[in-house]
PDB file of C-alpha atoms in Angstrom:
ATOM      1  CA  MET A 279     -11.392 -25.637  -5.428  1.00 47.00           C
ATOM      2  CA  GLU A 280     -14.641 -24.503  -3.678  1.00 50.00           C
ATOM      3  CA  PHE A 281     -14.381 -25.441  -0.085  1.00 49.00           C
ATOM      4  CA  ARG A 282     -10.709 -22.790  -0.583  1.00 55.00           C
ATOM      5  CA  ALA A 283     -12.972 -19.558  -1.860  1.00 55.00           C
ATOM      6  CA  LEU A 284     -15.415 -18.751   1.022  1.00 57.00           C
ATOM      7  CA  PRO A 285     -12.615 -18.783   3.824  1.00 64.00           C
ATOM      8  CA  MET A 286      -9.991 -17.402   1.461  1.00 63.00           C
ATOM      9  CA  THR A 287     -12.957 -14.520   0.671  1.00 64.00           C
ATOM     10  CA  VAL A 288     -13.559 -14.010   4.451  1.00 62.00           C
ATOM     11  CA  CYS A 289      -9.949 -13.978   4.666  1.00 60.00           C
ATOM     12  CA  ALA A 290      -9.592 -10.857   2.802  1.00 63.00           C
ATOM     13  CA  ALA A 291     -12.650  -8.750   3.260  1.00 61.00           C
ATOM     14  CA  LEU A 292     -11.544  -9.189   7.378  1.00 61.00           C
ATOM     15  CA  LEU A 293      -7.886  -8.246   6.414  1.00 62.00           C
ATOM     16  CA  ALA A 294      -9.049  -5.561   4.333  1.00 60.00           C
ATOM     17  CA  LEU A 295     -11.652  -4.029   7.034  1.00 57.00           C
ATOM     18  CA  VAL A 296      -8.994  -4.281   9.849  1.00 55.00           C
ATOM     19  CA  VAL A 297      -6.347  -2.669   7.754  1.00 53.00           C
ATOM     20  CA  HIS A 298      -8.722  -0.042   6.649  1.00 53.00           C
ATOM     21  CA  GLY A 299     -10.333   0.580   9.836  1.00 49.00           C
ATOM     22  CA  SER A 300      -7.151   1.709  11.406  1.00 50.00           C
ATOM     23  CA  ALA A 301      -4.959   4.014  10.290  1.00 40.00           C
ATOM     24  CA  GLN A 302      -1.622   1.302   9.888  1.00 53.00           C
ATOM     25  CA  ALA A 303      -1.686  -1.616   8.634  1.00 60.00           C
ATOM     26  CA  GLN A 304      -1.987  -4.435  11.969  1.00 68.00           C
ATOM     27  CA  VAL A 305       1.108  -5.984  12.908  1.00 68.00           C
ATOM     28  CA  GLY A 306       0.812  -9.450  10.999  1.00 74.00           C
ATOM     29  CA  ASP A 307      -0.335  -8.155   8.192  1.00 90.00           C
ATOM     30  CA  GLU A 308       1.932  -9.613   6.344  1.00 92.00           C
ATOM     31  CA  ARG A 309       2.453 -12.743   7.711  1.00 93.00           C
ATOM     32  CA  ILE A 310      -1.174 -13.827   6.956  1.00 94.00           C
ATOM     33  CA  LEU A 311      -1.139 -12.353   3.440  1.00 95.00           C
ATOM     34  CA  ALA A 312       1.306 -14.601   2.739  1.00 95.00           C
ATOM     35  CA  ALA A 313       0.452 -17.527   4.250  1.00 96.00           C
ATOM     36  CA  ARG A 314      -2.182 -16.854   2.291  1.00 95.00           C
ATOM     37  CA  ALA A 315       0.009 -16.693  -1.383  1.00 96.00           C
ATOM     38  CA  ALA A 316       2.136 -19.880   0.329  1.00 96.00           C
ATOM     39  CA  LEU A 317      -1.680 -21.361   0.060  1.00 95.00           C
ATOM     40  CA  GLU A 318      -1.927 -20.566  -3.618  1.00 95.00           C
ATOM     41  CA  ARG A 319       1.838 -21.377  -4.255  1.00 95.00           C
ATOM     42  CA  ASN A 320       1.354 -24.807  -2.298  1.00 94.00           C
ATOM     43  CA  ASP A 321       4.084 -23.786  -0.529  1.00 96.00           C
ATOM     44  CA  ARG A 322       4.027 -26.021   2.487  1.00 95.00           C
ATOM     45  CA  ALA A 323       7.496 -25.629   3.842  1.00 97.00           C
ATOM     46  CA  THR A 324       6.105 -21.796   4.116  1.00 97.00           C
ATOM     47  CA  LEU A 325       3.378 -22.559   5.616  1.00 96.00           C
ATOM     48  CA  GLU A 326       4.554 -23.949   8.325  1.00 96.00           C
ATOM     49  CA  GLN A 327       7.428 -21.556   9.251  1.00 96.00           C
ATOM     50  CA  LEU A 328       4.438 -19.170   9.787  1.00 96.00           C
ATOM     51  CA  ALA A 329       2.123 -21.302  11.411  1.00 95.00           C
ATOM     52  CA  ALA A 330       5.167 -21.703  13.702  1.00 95.00           C
ATOM     53  CA  ARG A 331       4.934 -18.458  14.794  1.00 92.00           C
ATOM     54  CA  PRO A 332       1.611 -16.693  15.304  1.00 91.00           C
ATOM     55  CA  GLU A 333       1.285 -13.269  16.565  1.00 89.00           C
ATOM     56  CA  GLY A 334      -1.853 -12.778  18.042  1.00 89.00           C
ATOM     57  CA  HIS A 335      -3.430 -10.839  14.758  1.00 91.00           C
ATOM     58  CA  PRO A 336      -7.099 -11.519  14.821  1.00 91.00           C
ATOM     59  CA  LEU A 337      -6.587 -13.970  11.660  1.00 92.00           C
ATOM     60  CA  ASP A 338      -4.227 -16.092  13.041  1.00 91.00           C
ATOM     61  CA  ALA A 339      -6.330 -19.197  13.265  1.00 92.00           C
ATOM     62  CA  TYR A 340      -6.337 -18.559   9.245  1.00 94.00           C
ATOM     63  CA  VAL A 341      -2.246 -19.377   8.897  1.00 95.00           C
ATOM     64  CA  ASP A 342      -3.301 -23.266  10.654  1.00 94.00           C
ATOM     65  CA  TYR A 343      -6.096 -24.209   8.838  1.00 95.00           C
ATOM     66  CA  TRP A 344      -4.379 -22.950   5.242  1.00 96.00           C
ATOM     67  CA  LEU A 345      -1.473 -25.187   6.419  1.00 96.00           C
ATOM     68  CA  TRP A 346      -3.962 -28.024   7.347  1.00 97.00           C
ATOM     69  CA  LEU A 347      -6.318 -27.833   4.276  1.00 96.00           C
ATOM     70  CA  ASN A 348      -2.352 -28.372   2.510  1.00 96.00           C
ATOM     71  CA  ARG A 349      -2.136 -31.093   4.812  1.00 96.00           C
ATOM     72  CA  ILE A 350      -4.819 -32.654   4.091  1.00 96.00           C
ATOM     73  CA  GLU A 351      -4.812 -32.056   0.083  1.00 93.00           C
ATOM     74  CA  ARG A 352      -1.183 -33.082  -0.190  1.00 93.00           C
ATOM     75  CA  ASP A 353       0.252 -35.119   2.264  1.00 93.00           C
ATOM     76  CA  PRO A 354       0.312 -38.934   1.913  1.00 92.00           C
ATOM     77  CA  LEU A 355       0.716 -39.378   5.891  1.00 94.00           C
ATOM     78  CA  LEU A 356      -1.900 -36.649   6.844  1.00 95.00           C
ATOM     79  CA  ASP A 357      -1.367 -36.728  11.060  1.00 95.00           C
ATOM     80  CA  ARG A 358      -4.716 -37.292  11.917  1.00 94.00           C
ATOM     81  CA  ALA A 359      -4.105 -37.299  15.647  1.00 96.00           C
ATOM     82  CA  GLY A 360      -2.898 -33.643  14.337  1.00 95.00           C
ATOM     83  CA  LEU A 361      -5.732 -32.745  12.741  1.00 95.00           C
ATOM     84  CA  GLU A 362      -8.575 -33.517  15.526  1.00 93.00           C
ATOM     85  CA  ALA A 363      -6.208 -31.422  18.059  1.00 94.00           C
ATOM     86  CA  PHE A 364      -6.604 -29.626  15.788  1.00 93.00           C
ATOM     87  CA  LEU A 365     -10.323 -29.111  14.995  1.00 92.00           C
ATOM     88  CA  THR A 366     -10.700 -29.357  19.815  1.00 91.00           C
ATOM     89  CA  ARG A 367      -8.543 -26.669  20.001  1.00 88.00           C
ATOM     90  CA  GLN A 368     -10.033 -24.258  16.770  1.00 84.00           C
ATOM     91  CA  PRO A 369     -13.322 -22.159  18.324  1.00 75.00           C
ATOM     92  CA  SER A 370     -14.237 -20.599  14.741  1.00 82.00           C
ATOM     93  CA  LYS A 371     -16.915 -23.237  13.274  1.00 87.00           C
ATOM     94  CA  VAL A 372     -16.560 -21.520  10.273  1.00 91.00           C
ATOM     95  CA  ILE A 373     -12.323 -23.571  10.035  1.00 93.00           C
ATOM     96  CA  GLY A 374     -13.361 -26.336  11.932  1.00 93.00           C
ATOM     97  CA  ASP A 375     -16.611 -26.701   9.060  1.00 94.00           C
ATOM     98  CA  ARG A 376     -14.453 -26.413   6.479  1.00 94.00           C
ATOM     99  CA  LEU A 377     -11.745 -27.842   7.787  1.00 95.00           C
ATOM    100  CA  ARG A 378     -13.977 -31.138   8.617  1.00 95.00           C
ATOM    101  CA  MET A 379     -15.433 -31.206   5.150  1.00 95.00           C
ATOM    102  CA  ALA A 380     -12.004 -31.389   3.758  1.00 95.00           C
ATOM    103  CA  TRP A 381     -10.985 -33.885   4.977  1.00 95.00           C
ATOM    104  CA  SER A 382     -14.606 -35.998   4.939  1.00 95.00           C
ATOM    105  CA  LYS A 383     -13.429 -35.228   0.824  1.00 94.00           C
ATOM    106  CA  ARG A 384     -10.327 -37.009   0.984  1.00 95.00           C
ATOM    107  CA  LEU A 385     -11.316 -39.325   3.409  1.00 94.00           C
ATOM    108  CA  ALA A 386     -14.514 -40.600   0.815  1.00 93.00           C
ATOM    109  CA  GLY A 387     -11.618 -41.454  -1.795  1.00 92.00           C
ATOM    110  CA  GLU A 388      -9.770 -43.752   0.686  1.00 93.00           C
ATOM    111  CA  ASN A 389     -13.569 -45.974   1.217  1.00 94.00           C
ATOM    112  CA  ASP A 390     -14.391 -44.519   5.294  1.00 94.00           C
ATOM    113  CA  TRP A 391     -17.189 -43.756   5.812  1.00 93.00           C
ATOM    114  CA  ARG A 392     -17.472 -44.444   9.012  1.00 93.00           C
ATOM    115  CA  THR A 393     -15.367 -41.296   9.882  1.00 92.00           C
ATOM    116  CA  ILE A 394     -16.524 -39.705   7.389  1.00 92.00           C
ATOM    117  CA  GLN A 395     -19.861 -39.424   9.245  1.00 92.00           C
ATOM    118  CA  SER A 396     -18.591 -38.768  12.914  1.00 91.00           C
ATOM    119  CA  LEU A 397     -17.325 -35.614  11.032  1.00 91.00           C
ATOM    120  CA  HIS A 398     -20.333 -35.304   9.350  1.00 89.00           C
ATOM    121  CA  ALA A 399     -22.207 -34.897  12.423  1.00 89.00           C
ATOM    122  CA  ALA A 400     -20.042 -32.127  14.019  1.00 90.00           C
ATOM    123  CA  ILE A 401     -20.367 -30.178  10.913  1.00 90.00           C
ATOM    124  CA  GLU A 402     -23.160 -27.153  11.833  1.00 89.00           C
ATOM    125  CA  ARG A 403     -23.396 -25.740   7.811  1.00 88.00           C
ATOM    126  CA  PRO A 404     -22.725 -29.091   5.427  1.00 88.00           C
ATOM    127  CA  ASP A 405     -22.279 -27.966   1.704  1.00 89.00           C
ATOM    128  CA  ASP A 406     -24.642 -30.414  -0.777  1.00 89.00           C
ATOM    129  CA  GLU A 407     -21.489 -33.169  -1.332  1.00 87.00           C
ATOM    130  CA  GLN A 408     -20.987 -32.601   2.791  1.00 87.00           C
ATOM    131  CA  THR A 409     -24.268 -33.701   2.853  1.00 86.00           C
ATOM    132  CA  CYS A 410     -24.650 -36.863   0.561  1.00 87.00           C
ATOM    133  CA  LEU A 411     -21.194 -38.488   2.028  1.00 85.00           C
ATOM    134  CA  GLY A 412     -22.583 -37.413   5.556  1.00 81.00           C
ATOM    135  CA  GLN A 413     -25.927 -39.764   4.113  1.00 82.00           C
ATOM    136  CA  ARG A 414     -23.902 -43.052   2.507  1.00 73.00           C
TER     137      ARG A 414
END
């Protein structure tokens, strides 16, 4: 999907800088790459295992982001409270904005316009689709 492309590209670029910017690969690089591969395979079990053991890697937040993205797209009983808690404690505006936009798109299919409007208010840089959803 289109909204995945930017964070995955950013993550890959940052990981390349981290790996190439040092003589050795950083501890945890394999975990980040494994999580990205698990997202591409829709392998939630692996994503959950990898998210459960953060290693202090600069890109650790992306493992959690990819797990929540998978849940938003595939879990019919989405844990809204858990997602809201993650968004509250997530310092990255990019990750938070991308998850809010993904969640808004799901909510549009459920006709939950009130929640979409509250999510839209928290997004700093909405894409065109989100702007349209937020104005409904």
